[in-house]
Structures are given as structure tokens and as C-alpha cells.
Coordinates of C-alpha atoms and ligand atoms in Angstrom, one line a residue:
X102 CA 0.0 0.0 0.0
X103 CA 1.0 3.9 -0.8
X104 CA -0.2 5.0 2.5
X105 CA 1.9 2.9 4.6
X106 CA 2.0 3.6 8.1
X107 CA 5.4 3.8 9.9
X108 CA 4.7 0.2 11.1
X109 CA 4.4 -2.4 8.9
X110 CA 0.8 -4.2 9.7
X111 CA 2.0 -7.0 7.4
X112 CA 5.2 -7.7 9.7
X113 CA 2.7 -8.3 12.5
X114 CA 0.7 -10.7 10.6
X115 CA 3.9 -12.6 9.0
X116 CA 4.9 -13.3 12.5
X117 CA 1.9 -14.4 13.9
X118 CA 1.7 -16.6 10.4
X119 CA 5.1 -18.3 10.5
X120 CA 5.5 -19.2 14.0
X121 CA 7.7 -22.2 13.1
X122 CA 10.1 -20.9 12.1
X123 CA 13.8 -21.4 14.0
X124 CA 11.4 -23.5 15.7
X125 CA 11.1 -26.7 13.5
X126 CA 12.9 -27.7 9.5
X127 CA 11.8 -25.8 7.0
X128 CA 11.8 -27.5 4.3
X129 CA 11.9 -24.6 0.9
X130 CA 13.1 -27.8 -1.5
X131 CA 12.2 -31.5 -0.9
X132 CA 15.0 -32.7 1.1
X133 CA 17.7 -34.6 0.0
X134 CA 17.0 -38.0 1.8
X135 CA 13.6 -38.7 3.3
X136 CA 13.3 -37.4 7.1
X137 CA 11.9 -40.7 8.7
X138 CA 8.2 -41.0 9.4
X139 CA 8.3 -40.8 13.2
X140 CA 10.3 -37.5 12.8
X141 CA 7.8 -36.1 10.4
X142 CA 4.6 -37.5 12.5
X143 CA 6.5 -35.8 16.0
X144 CA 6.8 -32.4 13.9
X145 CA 3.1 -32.8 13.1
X146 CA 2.1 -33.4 16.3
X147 CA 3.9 -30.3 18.0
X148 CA 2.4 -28.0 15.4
X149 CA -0.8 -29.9 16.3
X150 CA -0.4 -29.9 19.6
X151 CA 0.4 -25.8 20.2
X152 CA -3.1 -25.2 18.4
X153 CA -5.0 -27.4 20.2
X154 CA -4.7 -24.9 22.9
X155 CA -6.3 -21.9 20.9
X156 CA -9.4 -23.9 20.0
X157 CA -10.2 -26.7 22.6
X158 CA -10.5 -24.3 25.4
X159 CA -13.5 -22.9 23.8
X160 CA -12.4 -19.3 23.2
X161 CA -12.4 -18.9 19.6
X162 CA -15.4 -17.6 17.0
X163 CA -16.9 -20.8 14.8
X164 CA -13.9 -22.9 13.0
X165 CA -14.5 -26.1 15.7
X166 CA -18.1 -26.9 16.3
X167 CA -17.6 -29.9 17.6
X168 CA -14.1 -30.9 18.9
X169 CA -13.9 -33.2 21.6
X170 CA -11.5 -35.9 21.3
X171 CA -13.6 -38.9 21.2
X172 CA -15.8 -37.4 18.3
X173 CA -12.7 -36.3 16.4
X174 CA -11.1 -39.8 16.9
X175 CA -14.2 -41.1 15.2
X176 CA -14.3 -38.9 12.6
X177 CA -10.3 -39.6 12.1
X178 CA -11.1 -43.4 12.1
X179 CA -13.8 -43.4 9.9
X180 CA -11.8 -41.0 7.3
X181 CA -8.8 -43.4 8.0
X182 CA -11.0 -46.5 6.7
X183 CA -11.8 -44.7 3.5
X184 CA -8.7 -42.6 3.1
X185 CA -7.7 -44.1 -0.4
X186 CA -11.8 -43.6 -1.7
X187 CA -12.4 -41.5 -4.5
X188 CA -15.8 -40.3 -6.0
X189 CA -14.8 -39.8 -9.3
X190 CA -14.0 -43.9 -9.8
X191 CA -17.6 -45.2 -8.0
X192 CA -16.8 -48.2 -9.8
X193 CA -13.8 -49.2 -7.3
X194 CA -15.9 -46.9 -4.7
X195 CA -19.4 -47.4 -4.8
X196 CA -19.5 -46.8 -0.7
X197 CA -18.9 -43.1 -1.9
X198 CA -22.3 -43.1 -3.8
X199 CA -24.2 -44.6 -0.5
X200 CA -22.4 -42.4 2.0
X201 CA -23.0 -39.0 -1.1
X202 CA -26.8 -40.1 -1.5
X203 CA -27.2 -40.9 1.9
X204 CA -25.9 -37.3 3.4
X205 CA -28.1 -35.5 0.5
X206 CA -31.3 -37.4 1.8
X207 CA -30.5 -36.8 5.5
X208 CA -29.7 -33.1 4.7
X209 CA -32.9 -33.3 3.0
X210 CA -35.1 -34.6 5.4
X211 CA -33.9 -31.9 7.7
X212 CA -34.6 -29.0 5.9
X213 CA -38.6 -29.7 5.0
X214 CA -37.8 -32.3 2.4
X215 CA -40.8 -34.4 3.8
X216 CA -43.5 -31.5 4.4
X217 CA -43.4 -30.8 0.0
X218 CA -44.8 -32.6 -2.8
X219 CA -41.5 -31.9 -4.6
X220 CA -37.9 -33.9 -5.1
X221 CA -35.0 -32.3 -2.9
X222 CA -32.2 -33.6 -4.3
X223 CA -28.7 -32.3 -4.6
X224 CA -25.1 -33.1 -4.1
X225 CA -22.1 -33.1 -1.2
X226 CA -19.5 -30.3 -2.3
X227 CA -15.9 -29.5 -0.1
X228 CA -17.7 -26.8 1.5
X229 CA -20.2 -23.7 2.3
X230 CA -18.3 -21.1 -1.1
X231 CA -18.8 -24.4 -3.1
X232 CA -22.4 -25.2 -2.1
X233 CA -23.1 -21.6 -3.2
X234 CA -21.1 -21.3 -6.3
X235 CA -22.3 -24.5 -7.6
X236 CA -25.7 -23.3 -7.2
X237 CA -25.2 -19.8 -8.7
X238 CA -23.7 -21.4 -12.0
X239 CA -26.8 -23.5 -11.7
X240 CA -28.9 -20.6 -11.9
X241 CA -26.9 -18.7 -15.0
X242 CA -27.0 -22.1 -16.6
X243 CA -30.7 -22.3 -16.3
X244 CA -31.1 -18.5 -17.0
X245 CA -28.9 -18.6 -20.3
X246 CA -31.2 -22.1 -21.0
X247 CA -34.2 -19.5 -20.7
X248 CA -32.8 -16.8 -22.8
X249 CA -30.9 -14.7 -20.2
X250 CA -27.8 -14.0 -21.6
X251 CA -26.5 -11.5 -18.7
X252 CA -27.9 -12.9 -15.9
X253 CA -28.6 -10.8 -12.2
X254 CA -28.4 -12.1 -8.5
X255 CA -30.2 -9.6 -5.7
X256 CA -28.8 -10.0 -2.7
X257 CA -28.3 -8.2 0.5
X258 CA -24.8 -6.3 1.8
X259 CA -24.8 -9.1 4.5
X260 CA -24.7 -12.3 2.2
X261 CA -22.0 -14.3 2.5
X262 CA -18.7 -13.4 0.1
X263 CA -19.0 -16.5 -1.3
X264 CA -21.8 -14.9 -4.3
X265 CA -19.3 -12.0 -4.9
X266 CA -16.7 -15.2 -5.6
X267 CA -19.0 -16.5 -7.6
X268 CA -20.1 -13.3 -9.5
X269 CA -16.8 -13.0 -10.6
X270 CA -16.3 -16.5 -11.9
X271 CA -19.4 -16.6 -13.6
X272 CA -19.6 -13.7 -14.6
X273 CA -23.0 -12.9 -12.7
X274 CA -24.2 -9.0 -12.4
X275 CA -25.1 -8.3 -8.6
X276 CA -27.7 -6.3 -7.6
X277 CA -26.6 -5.4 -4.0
X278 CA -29.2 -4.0 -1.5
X279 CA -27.9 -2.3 1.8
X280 CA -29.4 -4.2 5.0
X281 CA -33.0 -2.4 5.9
X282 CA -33.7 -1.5 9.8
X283 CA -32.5 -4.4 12.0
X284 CA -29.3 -5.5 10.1
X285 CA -31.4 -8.0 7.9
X286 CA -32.7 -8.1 4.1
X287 CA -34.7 -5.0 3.4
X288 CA -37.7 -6.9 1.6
X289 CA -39.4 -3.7 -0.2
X290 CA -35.7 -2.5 -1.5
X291 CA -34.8 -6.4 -2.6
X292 CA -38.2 -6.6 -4.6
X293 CA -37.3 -3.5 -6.7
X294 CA -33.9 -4.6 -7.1
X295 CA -35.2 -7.6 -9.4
X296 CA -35.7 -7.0 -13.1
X297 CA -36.3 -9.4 -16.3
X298 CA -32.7 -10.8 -15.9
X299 CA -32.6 -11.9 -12.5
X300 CA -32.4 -15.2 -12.1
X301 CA -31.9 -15.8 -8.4
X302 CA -32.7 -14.0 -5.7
X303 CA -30.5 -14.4 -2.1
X304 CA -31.7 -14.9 1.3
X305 CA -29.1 -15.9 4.4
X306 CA -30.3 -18.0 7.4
X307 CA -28.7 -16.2 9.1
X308 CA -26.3 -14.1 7.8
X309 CA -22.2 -14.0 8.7
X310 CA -22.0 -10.7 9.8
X311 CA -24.8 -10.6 12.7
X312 CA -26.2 -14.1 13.0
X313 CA -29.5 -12.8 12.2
X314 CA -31.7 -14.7 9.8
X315 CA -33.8 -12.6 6.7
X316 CA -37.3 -12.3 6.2
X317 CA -36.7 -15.4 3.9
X318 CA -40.8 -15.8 3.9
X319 CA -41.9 -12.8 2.1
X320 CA -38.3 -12.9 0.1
X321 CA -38.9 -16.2 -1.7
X322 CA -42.3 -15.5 -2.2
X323 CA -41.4 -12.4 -4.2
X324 CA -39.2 -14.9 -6.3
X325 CA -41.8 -17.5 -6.7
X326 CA -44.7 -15.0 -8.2
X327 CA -42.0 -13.9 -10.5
X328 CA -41.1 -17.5 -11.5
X329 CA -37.2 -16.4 -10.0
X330 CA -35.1 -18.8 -8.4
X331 CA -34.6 -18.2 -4.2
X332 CA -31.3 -19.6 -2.5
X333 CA -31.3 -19.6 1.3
X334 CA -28.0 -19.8 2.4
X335 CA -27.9 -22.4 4.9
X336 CA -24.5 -22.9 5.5
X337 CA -24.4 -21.4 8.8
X338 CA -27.5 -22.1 10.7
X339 CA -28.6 -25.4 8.0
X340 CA -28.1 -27.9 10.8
X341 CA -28.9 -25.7 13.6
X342 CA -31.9 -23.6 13.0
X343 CA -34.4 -26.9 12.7
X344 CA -33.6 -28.6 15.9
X345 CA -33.8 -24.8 17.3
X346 CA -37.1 -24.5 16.2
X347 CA -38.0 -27.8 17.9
X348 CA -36.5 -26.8 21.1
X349 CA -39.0 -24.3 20.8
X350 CA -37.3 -21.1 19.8
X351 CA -38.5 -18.6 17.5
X352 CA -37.3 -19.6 14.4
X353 CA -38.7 -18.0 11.2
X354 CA -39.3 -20.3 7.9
X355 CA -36.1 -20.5 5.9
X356 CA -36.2 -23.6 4.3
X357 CA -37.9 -26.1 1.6
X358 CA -41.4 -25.9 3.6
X359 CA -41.9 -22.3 1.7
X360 CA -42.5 -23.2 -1.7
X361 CA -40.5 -20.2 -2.9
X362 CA -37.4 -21.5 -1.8
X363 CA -35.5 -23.3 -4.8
X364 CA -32.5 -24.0 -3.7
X365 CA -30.1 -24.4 -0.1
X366 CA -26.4 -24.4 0.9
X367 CA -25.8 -26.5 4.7
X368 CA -22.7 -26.8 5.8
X369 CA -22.0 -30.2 7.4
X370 CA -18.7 -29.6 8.5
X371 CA -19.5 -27.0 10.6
X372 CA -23.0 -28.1 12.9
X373 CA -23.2 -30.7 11.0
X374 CA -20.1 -31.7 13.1
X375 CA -18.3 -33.6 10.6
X376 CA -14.3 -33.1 9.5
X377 CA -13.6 -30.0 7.2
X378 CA -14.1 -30.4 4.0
X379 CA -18.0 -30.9 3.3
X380 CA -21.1 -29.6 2.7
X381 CA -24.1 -29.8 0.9
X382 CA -26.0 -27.8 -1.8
X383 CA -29.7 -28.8 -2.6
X384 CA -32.4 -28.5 -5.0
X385 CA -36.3 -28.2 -5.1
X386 CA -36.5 -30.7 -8.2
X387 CA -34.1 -32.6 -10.7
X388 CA -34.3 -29.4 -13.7
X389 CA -31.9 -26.9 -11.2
X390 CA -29.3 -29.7 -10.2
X391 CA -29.2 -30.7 -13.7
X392 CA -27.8 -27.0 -14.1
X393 CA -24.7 -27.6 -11.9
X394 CA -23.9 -31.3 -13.2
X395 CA -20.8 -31.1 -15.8
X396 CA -19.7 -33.3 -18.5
X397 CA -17.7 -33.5 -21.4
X398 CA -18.0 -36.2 -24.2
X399 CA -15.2 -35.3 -26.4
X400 CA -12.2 -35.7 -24.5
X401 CA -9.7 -37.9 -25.7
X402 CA -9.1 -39.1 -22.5
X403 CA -12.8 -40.8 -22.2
X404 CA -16.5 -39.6 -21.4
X405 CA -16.2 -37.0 -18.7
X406 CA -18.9 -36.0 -16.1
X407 CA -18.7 -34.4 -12.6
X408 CA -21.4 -33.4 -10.3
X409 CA -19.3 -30.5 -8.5
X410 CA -16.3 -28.6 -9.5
X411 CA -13.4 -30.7 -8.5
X412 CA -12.1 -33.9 -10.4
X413 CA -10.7 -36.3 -7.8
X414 CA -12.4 -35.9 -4.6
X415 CA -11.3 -36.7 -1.2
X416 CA -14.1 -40.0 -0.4
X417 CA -12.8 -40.7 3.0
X418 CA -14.2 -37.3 4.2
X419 CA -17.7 -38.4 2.8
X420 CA -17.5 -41.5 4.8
X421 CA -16.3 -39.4 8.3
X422 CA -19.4 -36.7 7.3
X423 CA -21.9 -39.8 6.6
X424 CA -20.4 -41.0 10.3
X425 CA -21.2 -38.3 11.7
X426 CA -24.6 -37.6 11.5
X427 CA -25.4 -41.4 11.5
X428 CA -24.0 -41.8 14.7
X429 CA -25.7 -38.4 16.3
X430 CA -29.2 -38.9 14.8
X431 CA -31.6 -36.5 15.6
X432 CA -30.9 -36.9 19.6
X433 CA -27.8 -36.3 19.3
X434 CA -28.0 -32.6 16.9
X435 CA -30.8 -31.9 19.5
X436 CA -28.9 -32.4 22.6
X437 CA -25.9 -30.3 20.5
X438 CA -28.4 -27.6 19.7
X439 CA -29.6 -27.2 23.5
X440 CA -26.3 -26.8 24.9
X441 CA -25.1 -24.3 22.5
X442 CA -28.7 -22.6 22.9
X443 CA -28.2 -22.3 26.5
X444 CA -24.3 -21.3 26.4
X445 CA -25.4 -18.3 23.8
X446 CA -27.9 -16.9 26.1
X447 CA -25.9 -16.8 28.8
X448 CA -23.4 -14.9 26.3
X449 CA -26.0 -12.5 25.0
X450 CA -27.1 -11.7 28.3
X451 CA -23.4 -11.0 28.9
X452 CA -23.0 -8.1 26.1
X453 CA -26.1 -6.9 27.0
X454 CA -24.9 -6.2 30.2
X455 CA -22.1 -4.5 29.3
X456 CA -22.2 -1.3 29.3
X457 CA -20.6 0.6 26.2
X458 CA -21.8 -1.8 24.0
X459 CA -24.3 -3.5 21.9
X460 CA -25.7 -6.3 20.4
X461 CA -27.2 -6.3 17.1
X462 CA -31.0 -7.8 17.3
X463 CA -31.7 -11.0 18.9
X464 CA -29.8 -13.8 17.3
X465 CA -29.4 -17.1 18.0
X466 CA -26.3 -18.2 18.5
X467 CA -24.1 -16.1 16.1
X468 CA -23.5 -12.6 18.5
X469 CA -22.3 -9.8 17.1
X470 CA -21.9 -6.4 19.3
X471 CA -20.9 -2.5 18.2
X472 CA -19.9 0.2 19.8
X473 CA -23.1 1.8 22.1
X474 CA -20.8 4.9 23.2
X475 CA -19.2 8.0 21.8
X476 CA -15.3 7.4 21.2
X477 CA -15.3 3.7 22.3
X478 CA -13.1 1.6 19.7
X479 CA -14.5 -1.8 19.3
X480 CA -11.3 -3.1 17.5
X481 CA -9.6 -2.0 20.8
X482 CA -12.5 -4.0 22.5
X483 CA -11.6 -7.2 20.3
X484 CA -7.7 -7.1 21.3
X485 CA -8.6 -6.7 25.1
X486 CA -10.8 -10.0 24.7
X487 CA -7.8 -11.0 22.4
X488 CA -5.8 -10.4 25.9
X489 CA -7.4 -12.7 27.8
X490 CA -7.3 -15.4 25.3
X491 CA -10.4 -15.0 22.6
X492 CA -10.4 -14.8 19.5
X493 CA -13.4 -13.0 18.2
X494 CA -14.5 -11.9 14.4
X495 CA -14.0 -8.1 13.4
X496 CA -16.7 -7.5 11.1
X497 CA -17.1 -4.1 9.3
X498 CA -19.6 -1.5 7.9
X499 CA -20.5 -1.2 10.8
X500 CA -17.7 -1.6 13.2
X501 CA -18.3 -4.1 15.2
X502 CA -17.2 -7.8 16.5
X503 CA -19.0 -11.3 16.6
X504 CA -18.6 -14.6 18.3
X505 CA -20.2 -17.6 16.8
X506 CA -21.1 -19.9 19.6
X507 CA -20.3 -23.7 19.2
X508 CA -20.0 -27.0 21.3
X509 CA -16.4 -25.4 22.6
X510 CA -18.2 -22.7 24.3
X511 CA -20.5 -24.9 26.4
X512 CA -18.0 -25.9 28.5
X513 CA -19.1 -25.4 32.2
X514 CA -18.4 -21.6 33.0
X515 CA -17.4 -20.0 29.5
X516 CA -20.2 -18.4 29.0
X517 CA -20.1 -16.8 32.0
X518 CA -16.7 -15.8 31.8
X519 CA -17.1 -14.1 28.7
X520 CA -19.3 -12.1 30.3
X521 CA -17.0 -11.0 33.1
X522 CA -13.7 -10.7 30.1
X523 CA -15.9 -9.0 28.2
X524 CA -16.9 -5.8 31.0
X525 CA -12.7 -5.8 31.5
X526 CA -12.3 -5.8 27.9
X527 CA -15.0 -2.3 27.0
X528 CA -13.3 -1.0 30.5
X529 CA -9.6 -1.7 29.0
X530 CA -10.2 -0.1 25.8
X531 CA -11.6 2.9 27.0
X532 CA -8.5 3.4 29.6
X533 CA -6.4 3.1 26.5
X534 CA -7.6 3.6 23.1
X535 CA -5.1 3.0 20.6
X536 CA -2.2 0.5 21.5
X537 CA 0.1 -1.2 18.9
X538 CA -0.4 -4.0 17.2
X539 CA -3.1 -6.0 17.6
X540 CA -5.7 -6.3 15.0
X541 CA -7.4 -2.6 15.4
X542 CA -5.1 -0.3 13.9
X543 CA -5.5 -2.3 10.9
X544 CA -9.2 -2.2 10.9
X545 CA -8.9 1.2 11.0
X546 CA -6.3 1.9 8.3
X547 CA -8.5 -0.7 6.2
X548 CA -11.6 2.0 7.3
X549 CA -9.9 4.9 6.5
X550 CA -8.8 4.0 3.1
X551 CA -11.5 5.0 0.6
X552 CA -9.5 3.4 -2.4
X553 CA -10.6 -0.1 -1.7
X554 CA -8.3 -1.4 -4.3
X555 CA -5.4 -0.8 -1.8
X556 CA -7.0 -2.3 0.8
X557 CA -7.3 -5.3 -1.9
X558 CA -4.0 -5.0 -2.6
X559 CA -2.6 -5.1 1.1
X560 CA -4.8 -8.6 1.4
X561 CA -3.1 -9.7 -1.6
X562 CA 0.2 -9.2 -0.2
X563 CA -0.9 -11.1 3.0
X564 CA -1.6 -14.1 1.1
X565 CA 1.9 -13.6 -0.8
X566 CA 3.3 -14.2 2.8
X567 CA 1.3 -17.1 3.1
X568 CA 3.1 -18.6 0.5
X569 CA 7.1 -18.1 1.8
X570 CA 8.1 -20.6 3.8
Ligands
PLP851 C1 -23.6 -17.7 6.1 C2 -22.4 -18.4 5.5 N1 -22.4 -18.7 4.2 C3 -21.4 -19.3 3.6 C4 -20.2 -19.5 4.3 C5 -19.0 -20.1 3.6 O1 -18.7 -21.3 4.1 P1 -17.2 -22.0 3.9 O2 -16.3 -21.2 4.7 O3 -17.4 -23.4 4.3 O4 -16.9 -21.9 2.4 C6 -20.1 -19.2 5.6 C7 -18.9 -19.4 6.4 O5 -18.8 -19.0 7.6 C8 -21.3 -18.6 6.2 O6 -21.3 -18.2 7.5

């Protein structure tokens, strides 16, 4: 970046990104002679071992939903089984095609499969961007099928990046709406956003930023009179929102049960509580997945077809996803969803109690929290609860923070000590409001720079970093 200020905020970042080094090989060309496997697997397990203690104490935002040991040596085992499986050759793997079709019809039957006269169907994908930019290509396939040559998705601001990802591969035009009053999809400003090329609508249940789930009701219904295709994004709240709603918390419709609703992304390997690596995107009939299949007869090297984007897939982490929900059942995603339930109220009660703060509507279990005071820097706020060993989400426009609560955080007493971290937190930052380092004078150079192509530009050189070993 031009504006560079007299720190670099890179250097910070490359040190917190290469911790290893000086501390263990680095290997910058294949060594000369193989380092024997017990070296390599103790290497693996200190790297392994020093991260453990950032997630399993239950202090960080999302990334582990599930995490204790005996469900991960399950998943491990049941990956381990299958480790050599791959979905593009179901003729030495037909286990992939149960474990694939199997997953799809669970997912399914979760999400109001059984309550409509129509097929769900759809396919497992590596994760929640793929789910989503399988389905948009789905919908400018079936748009340029219908004569739309430049096709349009309306979306809200607080939709996932995943549909800017895959407006630029696809070249998709994106009708962006700002958030209405509550931080969720403004439904009057959405419906005059669609035109004669739009060929999906977006709603998010819930959305990334705030954890708070659109009026996905009215939304798809605006689709469905207009013959456009809806996509509720799923990926976050997919496998938590339905046992919620059987717990007996207000949850509003998101999924298949509306008839507008056309297509879903649900992300298994996050509440679904499977290994990375999984998710899956569904349909409201055959015509729409038909969209996202590809094939290719003319290749020399044989008759071509894939269901998703990649060639070879990883099978084994089907087989540990299948696992998973097998082995939980509905008990076991209900007994998940009441304890992370319980541990976000406490934690909602928490920020509300804070003074200085607050917290954006009434979400579920996905709290986000802004500034509720003249002067107070919620970055600052972030790198106090940083101090004492969290590590929360800085979302922007507005400023403010989020924690997305999981099975980690419903360990006895969490919740309530984020409560108690979180009043020292608010009471540090406004002692002190601008420290080095830390994550907030970044956000606030990445604020204060109205050329967003250099704050592009400054991400671009952190993922350079990345990259050197
Ligand atoms: C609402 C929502 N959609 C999509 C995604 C993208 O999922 P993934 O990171 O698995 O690609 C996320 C990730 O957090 C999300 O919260």
C-alpha cells in the first residue's frame, strides 16, 4: 500500500503466520534424503499440539463446532478407513455413492424435504463457497437455457462473500441491497432490485455478519410469483436452526417448507459436526441440479462427467461426514443444539450487560456487538478480549465484533466468563484507546482507506506471505 503507516501491519501478521520458524525444518526444497516417518509424525504433532490450545479451550469464534477428542477420533477413524476412496471412480468406490446419496437425503429430510410434494435432491461439495457457487452457476446455466444471456443475483450487503466469488467467476451481475432496519434483508428494496434478468434471488439463514436470519418468507415469495429462483444460504444455521425451532425457539421459515425456496447451501462440517471439508448444496427438483452437473464427451481421455467442481475428490471425508450424522441422529443434533442454545444466552445476556456496548437484534447463537458509546473503539475492545485469550471476528460497515457460539463454548463456566472478560475488555479499551499492534489499527487503516483497491491489494500481499516458507 502507498499510505503505509510507519509500522508495517504485514510484519505483525507474518509473524503471527510463521510461528515455526527457528522452531522446527523448514523445508523450501524436498530434502535430499527422506526425514523418517516418526520425525515427520512428531513435527506434526507439535504443530498440532500448540493449536490445540487456541481452539479446545472454547475461546475462539466458529472454526471447531464440535471438537472433543472422542468425536474427532471417530471422525479420524472413519476418514482413515476410507482414506484411499475416490468419487470420481464409483466403480472401485461405490461406498462413496451410499455415503454422497445418503448425506443428500438426511440433509434433505432436515430441511422440509418431507413437508413438500417436490424432489430435494442435490449433491455433497468441499464446503459452504462451493455449495453456493455451484448453485449460482446452476442458476446462470438455467437462465442462459431461458434466454438470459446477462444474468442478475439480488442480494443483501450481509450475504455471505461466497456470491461476490462467484459473481466473478461466472460472470453474474449483482444487484446489491444495503441491510434495511435491524441489520437484515430489506424486503421492499430487494423486490425493486429484481428486473427481467434476474435469475436468483438471495436470502441468508442467518447471515455471517450478525447471525441474524432474513425475512426469507416474504423474500422467496417475491421470487416465486415472479417465476425467479430463491437460494437460502444455509450454510451457517442449515443444521442448527431446525432442531432450534424444535427446542421451541422462534425460528422464522427458511427452508424447503416455503414453496418459494428453490434452492439451499448447509454446511455439514460445521453443525453438522463432521471433518472440514463438506457440505451440501440442494435443490427443489431434478431441472436446477441438472444445471450444476458437468460433462464433457469429447475428450480424448474418455467420457467425462462431474457433479461438482473438482475432479478427484477426497471420499474418505464423505465417509467421516456420513459417520457423523449417522452416529448423532436426531438426539444427538438436538442435545448439541440445546447446549449451544443455553451457552449463547448466557453470552448474549453478557454483552447486553455490558455497558458501552451492543448487540445487534436477537440472534441465535451467532453474536455480534458494536460500539453503544461516543469514542469507544470496538477493534480496541476485540484485542482486550484478544488479551485474555479469545479470538473474536471483526466484522465491518458497521464496526463491530462477533462470536459464533459452538459445542467449545458450552464448556461449564465459558459463558459466563465471557461475560466477566468482556466488561474488563469495554473498560480496558476505554483506559487506552489505541495500542500497537493488535488487530485494530488495521481495521482502522482498512476503514480509513476510501481506495478499496489498496485495501485489496494489502490482502493480496498477505496471502503472498502465506506462501514463503
Ligand atoms: C452464512 C455463510 N455462508 C457461507 C459460508 C461459507 O462457508 P465456507 O467457509 O465453508 O466456504 C459461511 C462461512 O462461515 C457462512 O457463515
Amino acid at each position: 500500500m502507498t499510505d503505509q503507516p510507519a509500522t508495517d501491519p504485514l510484519a505483525e501478521i507474518e509473524r503471527s503466520l510463521k510461528p515455526y520458524r527457528g522452531e522446527l525444518p523448514t523445508h523450501a526444497r524436498l530434502p535430499e534424503e527422506g526425514v523418517p516417518r516418526e520425525e515427520v509424525l512428531g513435527q506434526l504433532r507439535r504443530m498440532a499440539d500448540a493449536e490445540r490450545e487456541k481452539w479446545e479451550g472454547g475461546h475462539v469464534s466458529g472454526a471447531v463446532y464440535e471438537g472433543e477428542a472422542e468425536h474427532i477420533a471417530f471422525l479420524n477413524e472413519a476418514y482413515a478407513i476410507h482414506s484411499q476412496s475416490n468419487p470420481l471412480h464409483l466403480d472401485v468406490w461405490p461406498s462413496a455413492a451410499k455415503f454422497e446419496a445418503e448425506i443428500v437425503a438426511m440433509t434433505a429430510g432436515m430441511l422440509g424435504a418431507e413437508e413438500t410434494p417436490d424432489a430435494i435432491v442435490g449433491t455433497v461439495t468441499s464446503g459452504g463457497t462451493e455449495s453456493i457457487m455451484l448453485a449460482m452457476r446452476a442458476y446462470r446455466e438455467r437462465g442462459r437455457a431461458n434466454g438470459i444471456e446477462r444474468p442478475v443475483m439480488v442480494l443483501c450487503e450481509t450475504a455471505h462473500a461466497a456470491f461476490d466469488k462467484a459473481a466473478d467467476a461466472f460472470g453474474i451481475e449483482q444487484r446489491k441491497v444495503p441491510a434495511g432496519p435491524g441489520h437484515v434483508a430489506d424486503v421492499a428494496a430487494m423486490e425493486a432490485a429484481i428486473d427481467e434478468r434476474t435469475v436468483v434471488v438471495i436470502g441468508s439463514a442467518p447471515a455471517f455478519p450478525h447471525g441474524l436470519v432474513d425475512p426469507i418468507a416474504e423474500l422467496s415469495e417475491i421470487a416465486r410469483a415472479r417465476g425467479i429462483g430463491f437460494h437460502t444460504d444455509g450454510c451457517l444455521g442449515g443444521f442448527l436452526l431446525p432442531w432450534a425451532a424444535k427446542l421451541g425457539h422462534e425460528v422464522p421459515a427458511f427452508d424447503f417448507r416455503l414453496p418459494g425456496v428453490t434452492s439451499m447451501s448447509a454446511d455439514t462440517h460445521k453443525f453438522g459436526y463432521a471433518a472440514k471439508g463438506t457440505s451440501v448444496v440442494l435443490y427443489r427438483g431434478e431441472e436446477l441440479r441438472r444445471h450444476q452437473y458437468f460433462t464433457f464427451t469429447d475428450w480424448p481421455g474418455g467420457l467425462y462427467a462431474t457433479p461438482t467442481f473438482a475432479g478427484s475428490r477426497p471420499g474418505g471425508l464423505s465417509a467421516a461426514c456420513w459417520a457423523a450424522m449417522v452416529s448423532l441422529g436426531e438426539s444427538g443434533y438436538l442435545e448439541a443444539a440445546r447446549r449451544i442454545l443455553a451457552a449463547a444466552d448466557e453470552m448474549k445476556q453478557g454483552i447486553r450487560a455490558t455497558d458501552g456496548i451492543e448487540l445487534f437484534g436477537d440472534p441465535l447463537f451467532c453474536l455480534a456487538f458494536g460500539p453503544a458509546e461516543e469514542g469507544l473503539d470496538v477493534y480496541r475492545v476485540m484485542d482486550e478480549m484478544s488479551a485474555r485469550g479469545w479470538s473474536l471476528n471483526g466484522l465491518h460497515r458497521p464496526p463491530s465484533v462477533h462470536i459464533c457460539v459452538t459445542l467449545r463454548h458450552t464448556q461449564p463456566g465459558l459463558a459466563e466468563r465471557f461475560g466477566a472478560d468482556l466488561a474488563g475488555a469495554v473498560q480496558a479499551a476505554r483506559a487506552q484507546p489505541t495500542a500497537e499492534g493488535g488487530m485494530a489499527p488495521i481495521y482502522g487503516l482498512a476503514a480509513s482507506v476510501p481506495d478499496r483497491t489498496l485495501v485489496s491489494e494489502f490482502l493480496r500481499q498477505y496471502m503472498d506471505r502465506w506462501y514463503v516458507p
